[in-house]
């Protein structure tokens, strides 16, 4: 088990190793989408880029970036797409950066 700290929301969520960041946020009523993201999100397939989050601590505890993330977040090394990110250790996340 590990923990995900959502900085803006001042909440900490417990997750199993390998848990999907987007799903754990949604399951715990943490809003990761902006208004437009709510209208245009792809449902977790990594195609829209609306679930972008900033990782402030624990980047080493996340799965490697996918090809989709490498294309969409080329110049933002501290950012991830929540739908493409698996958590394997403690991490701190800023939603809607």
mmCIF file with all atom_site columns, C-alpha atoms in Angstrom, residues 18-94:
data_model
loop_
_atom_site.group_PDB
_atom_site.id
_atom_site.type_symbol
_atom_site.label_atom_id
_atom_site.label_alt_id
_atom_site.label_comp_id
_atom_site.label_asym_id
_atom_site.label_entity_id
_atom_site.label_seq_id
_atom_site.pdbx_PDB_ins_code
_atom_site.Cartn_x
_atom_site.Cartn_y
_atom_site.Cartn_z
_atom_site.occupancy
_atom_site.B_iso_or_equiv
_atom_site.pdbx_formal_charge
_atom_site.auth_seq_id
_atom_site.auth_comp_id
_atom_site.auth_asym_id
_atom_site.auth_atom_id
_atom_site.pdbx_PDB_model_num
ATOM 1  C CA . UNK A 1 18 ? 0.261   -0.181 -9.205  1.00 0.00 ? 18 UNK A CA 1
ATOM 2  C CA . UNK A 1 19 ? -2.968  1.823  -8.789  1.00 0.00 ? 19 UNK A CA 1
ATOM 3  C CA . UNK A 1 20 ? -3.999  4.174  -11.589 1.00 0.00 ? 20 UNK A CA 1
ATOM 4  C CA . UNK A 1 21 ? -3.716  7.808  -10.463 1.00 0.00 ? 21 UNK A CA 1
ATOM 5  C CA . UNK A 1 22 ? -6.821  9.005  -12.340 1.00 0.00 ? 22 UNK A CA 1
ATOM 6  C CA . UNK A 1 23 ? -9.017  6.214  -11.014 1.00 0.00 ? 23 UNK A CA 1
ATOM 7  C CA . UNK A 1 24 ? -7.913  6.717  -7.398  1.00 0.00 ? 24 UNK A CA 1
ATOM 8  C CA . UNK A 1 25 ? -8.643  10.448 -7.684  1.00 0.00 ? 25 UNK A CA 1
ATOM 9  C CA . UNK A 1 26 ? -12.110 9.835  -9.130  1.00 0.00 ? 26 UNK A CA 1
ATOM 10 C CA . UNK A 1 27 ? -12.893 7.120  -6.562  1.00 0.00 ? 27 UNK A CA 1
ATOM 11 C CA . UNK A 1 28 ? -12.078 9.611  -3.801  1.00 0.00 ? 28 UNK A CA 1
ATOM 12 C CA . UNK A 1 29 ? -14.068 12.525 -5.260  1.00 0.00 ? 29 UNK A CA 1
ATOM 13 C CA . UNK A 1 30 ? -10.982 14.521 -6.192  1.00 0.00 ? 30 UNK A CA 1
ATOM 14 C CA . UNK A 1 31 ? -11.667 16.705 -9.201  1.00 0.00 ? 31 UNK A CA 1
ATOM 15 C CA . UNK A 1 32 ? -8.752  16.479 -11.640 1.00 0.00 ? 32 UNK A CA 1
ATOM 16 C CA . UNK A 1 33 ? -10.484 18.110 -14.610 1.00 0.00 ? 33 UNK A CA 1
ATOM 17 C CA . UNK A 1 34 ? -10.918 21.766 -15.483 1.00 0.00 ? 34 UNK A CA 1
ATOM 18 C CA . UNK A 1 35 ? -14.335 22.825 -16.792 1.00 0.00 ? 35 UNK A CA 1
ATOM 19 C CA . UNK A 1 36 ? -13.329 22.175 -20.413 1.00 0.00 ? 36 UNK A CA 1
ATOM 20 C CA . UNK A 1 37 ? -11.694 18.905 -19.397 1.00 0.00 ? 37 UNK A CA 1
ATOM 21 C CA . UNK A 1 38 ? -14.990 17.716 -17.960 1.00 0.00 ? 38 UNK A CA 1
ATOM 22 C CA . UNK A 1 39 ? -16.627 18.314 -21.324 1.00 0.00 ? 39 UNK A CA 1
ATOM 23 C CA . UNK A 1 40 ? -13.902 16.903 -23.540 1.00 0.00 ? 40 UNK A CA 1
ATOM 24 C CA . UNK A 1 41 ? -12.148 14.139 -21.591 1.00 0.00 ? 41 UNK A CA 1
ATOM 25 C CA . UNK A 1 42 ? -11.529 10.820 -23.315 1.00 0.00 ? 42 UNK A CA 1
ATOM 26 C CA . UNK A 1 43 ? -12.409 8.670  -20.294 1.00 0.00 ? 43 UNK A CA 1
ATOM 27 C CA . UNK A 1 44 ? -8.871  7.645  -19.430 1.00 0.00 ? 44 UNK A CA 1
ATOM 28 C CA . UNK A 1 45 ? -7.382  6.570  -22.745 1.00 0.00 ? 45 UNK A CA 1
ATOM 29 C CA . UNK A 1 46 ? -4.615  9.180  -22.877 1.00 0.00 ? 46 UNK A CA 1
ATOM 30 C CA . UNK A 1 47 ? -5.904  10.862 -26.007 1.00 0.00 ? 47 UNK A CA 1
ATOM 31 C CA . UNK A 1 48 ? -7.151  14.229 -24.772 1.00 0.00 ? 48 UNK A CA 1
ATOM 32 C CA . UNK A 1 49 ? -4.553  15.368 -22.221 1.00 0.00 ? 49 UNK A CA 1
ATOM 33 C CA . UNK A 1 50 ? -7.157  16.908 -19.895 1.00 0.00 ? 50 UNK A CA 1
ATOM 34 C CA . UNK A 1 51 ? -6.138  14.927 -16.792 1.00 0.00 ? 51 UNK A CA 1
ATOM 35 C CA . UNK A 1 52 ? -2.744  16.592 -16.574 1.00 0.00 ? 52 UNK A CA 1
ATOM 36 C CA . UNK A 1 53 ? -1.251  16.797 -13.074 1.00 0.00 ? 53 UNK A CA 1
ATOM 37 C CA . UNK A 1 54 ? 2.002   18.145 -11.675 1.00 0.00 ? 54 UNK A CA 1
ATOM 38 C CA . UNK A 1 55 ? 4.130   15.777 -9.613  1.00 0.00 ? 55 UNK A CA 1
ATOM 39 C CA . UNK A 1 56 ? 5.804   17.719 -6.796  1.00 0.00 ? 56 UNK A CA 1
ATOM 40 C CA . UNK A 1 57 ? 7.253   14.727 -4.924  1.00 0.00 ? 57 UNK A CA 1
ATOM 41 C CA . UNK A 1 58 ? 7.768   11.069 -5.694  1.00 0.00 ? 58 UNK A CA 1
ATOM 42 C CA . UNK A 1 59 ? 8.288   11.082 -9.467  1.00 0.00 ? 59 UNK A CA 1
ATOM 43 C CA . UNK A 1 60 ? 10.576  8.057  -8.984  1.00 0.00 ? 60 UNK A CA 1
ATOM 44 C CA . UNK A 1 61 ? 7.599   6.139  -7.541  1.00 0.00 ? 61 UNK A CA 1
ATOM 45 C CA . UNK A 1 62 ? 5.561   6.355  -10.746 1.00 0.00 ? 62 UNK A CA 1
ATOM 46 C CA . UNK A 1 63 ? 5.471   4.151  -13.815 1.00 0.00 ? 63 UNK A CA 1
ATOM 47 C CA . UNK A 1 64 ? 7.607   5.327  -16.746 1.00 0.00 ? 64 UNK A CA 1
ATOM 48 C CA . UNK A 1 65 ? 6.027   7.828  -19.119 1.00 0.00 ? 65 UNK A CA 1
ATOM 49 C CA . UNK A 1 66 ? 4.073   6.344  -21.990 1.00 0.00 ? 66 UNK A CA 1
ATOM 50 C CA . UNK A 1 67 ? 4.600   7.356  -25.626 1.00 0.00 ? 67 UNK A CA 1
ATOM 51 C CA . UNK A 1 68 ? 1.379   9.381  -25.433 1.00 0.00 ? 68 UNK A CA 1
ATOM 52 C CA . UNK A 1 69 ? 2.767   11.357 -22.484 1.00 0.00 ? 69 UNK A CA 1
ATOM 53 C CA . UNK A 1 70 ? 6.103   11.872 -24.205 1.00 0.00 ? 70 UNK A CA 1
ATOM 54 C CA . UNK A 1 71 ? 4.302   13.465 -27.155 1.00 0.00 ? 71 UNK A CA 1
ATOM 55 C CA . UNK A 1 72 ? 1.810   15.590 -25.200 1.00 0.00 ? 72 UNK A CA 1
ATOM 56 C CA . UNK A 1 73 ? 4.115   16.680 -22.374 1.00 0.00 ? 73 UNK A CA 1
ATOM 57 C CA . UNK A 1 74 ? 7.424   17.034 -24.210 1.00 0.00 ? 74 UNK A CA 1
ATOM 58 C CA . UNK A 1 75 ? 8.608   20.170 -22.435 1.00 0.00 ? 75 UNK A CA 1
ATOM 59 C CA . UNK A 1 76 ? 7.013   19.512 -19.059 1.00 0.00 ? 76 UNK A CA 1
ATOM 60 C CA . UNK A 1 77 ? 9.090   16.860 -17.272 1.00 0.00 ? 77 UNK A CA 1
ATOM 61 C CA . UNK A 1 78 ? 7.308   17.312 -13.920 1.00 0.00 ? 78 UNK A CA 1
ATOM 62 C CA . UNK A 1 79 ? 3.850   16.779 -15.459 1.00 0.00 ? 79 UNK A CA 1
ATOM 63 C CA . UNK A 1 80 ? 2.004   13.519 -16.097 1.00 0.00 ? 80 UNK A CA 1
ATOM 64 C CA . UNK A 1 81 ? -1.338  12.403 -17.474 1.00 0.00 ? 81 UNK A CA 1
ATOM 65 C CA . UNK A 1 82 ? -3.172  10.885 -14.512 1.00 0.00 ? 82 UNK A CA 1
ATOM 66 C CA . UNK A 1 83 ? -4.839  8.275  -16.714 1.00 0.00 ? 83 UNK A CA 1
ATOM 67 C CA . UNK A 1 84 ? -1.471  6.935  -17.877 1.00 0.00 ? 84 UNK A CA 1
ATOM 68 C CA . UNK A 1 85 ? 0.236   6.964  -14.478 1.00 0.00 ? 85 UNK A CA 1
ATOM 69 C CA . UNK A 1 86 ? 0.566   4.020  -12.112 1.00 0.00 ? 86 UNK A CA 1
ATOM 70 C CA . UNK A 1 87 ? 1.584   4.733  -8.527  1.00 0.00 ? 87 UNK A CA 1
ATOM 71 C CA . UNK A 1 88 ? 4.165   2.451  -6.878  1.00 0.00 ? 88 UNK A CA 1
ATOM 72 C CA . UNK A 1 89 ? 5.117   4.536  -3.842  1.00 0.00 ? 89 UNK A CA 1
ATOM 73 C CA . UNK A 1 90 ? 4.330   7.790  -2.011  1.00 0.00 ? 90 UNK A CA 1
ATOM 74 C CA . UNK A 1 91 ? 3.649   10.740 -4.291  1.00 0.00 ? 91 UNK A CA 1
ATOM 75 C CA . UNK A 1 92 ? 2.420   14.345 -4.011  1.00 0.00 ? 92 UNK A CA 1
ATOM 76 C CA . UNK A 1 93 ? 0.267   15.685 -6.839  1.00 0.00 ? 93 UNK A CA 1
ATOM 77 C CA . UNK A 1 94 ? -1.085  19.109 -7.813  1.00 0.00 ? 94 UNK A CA 1
#
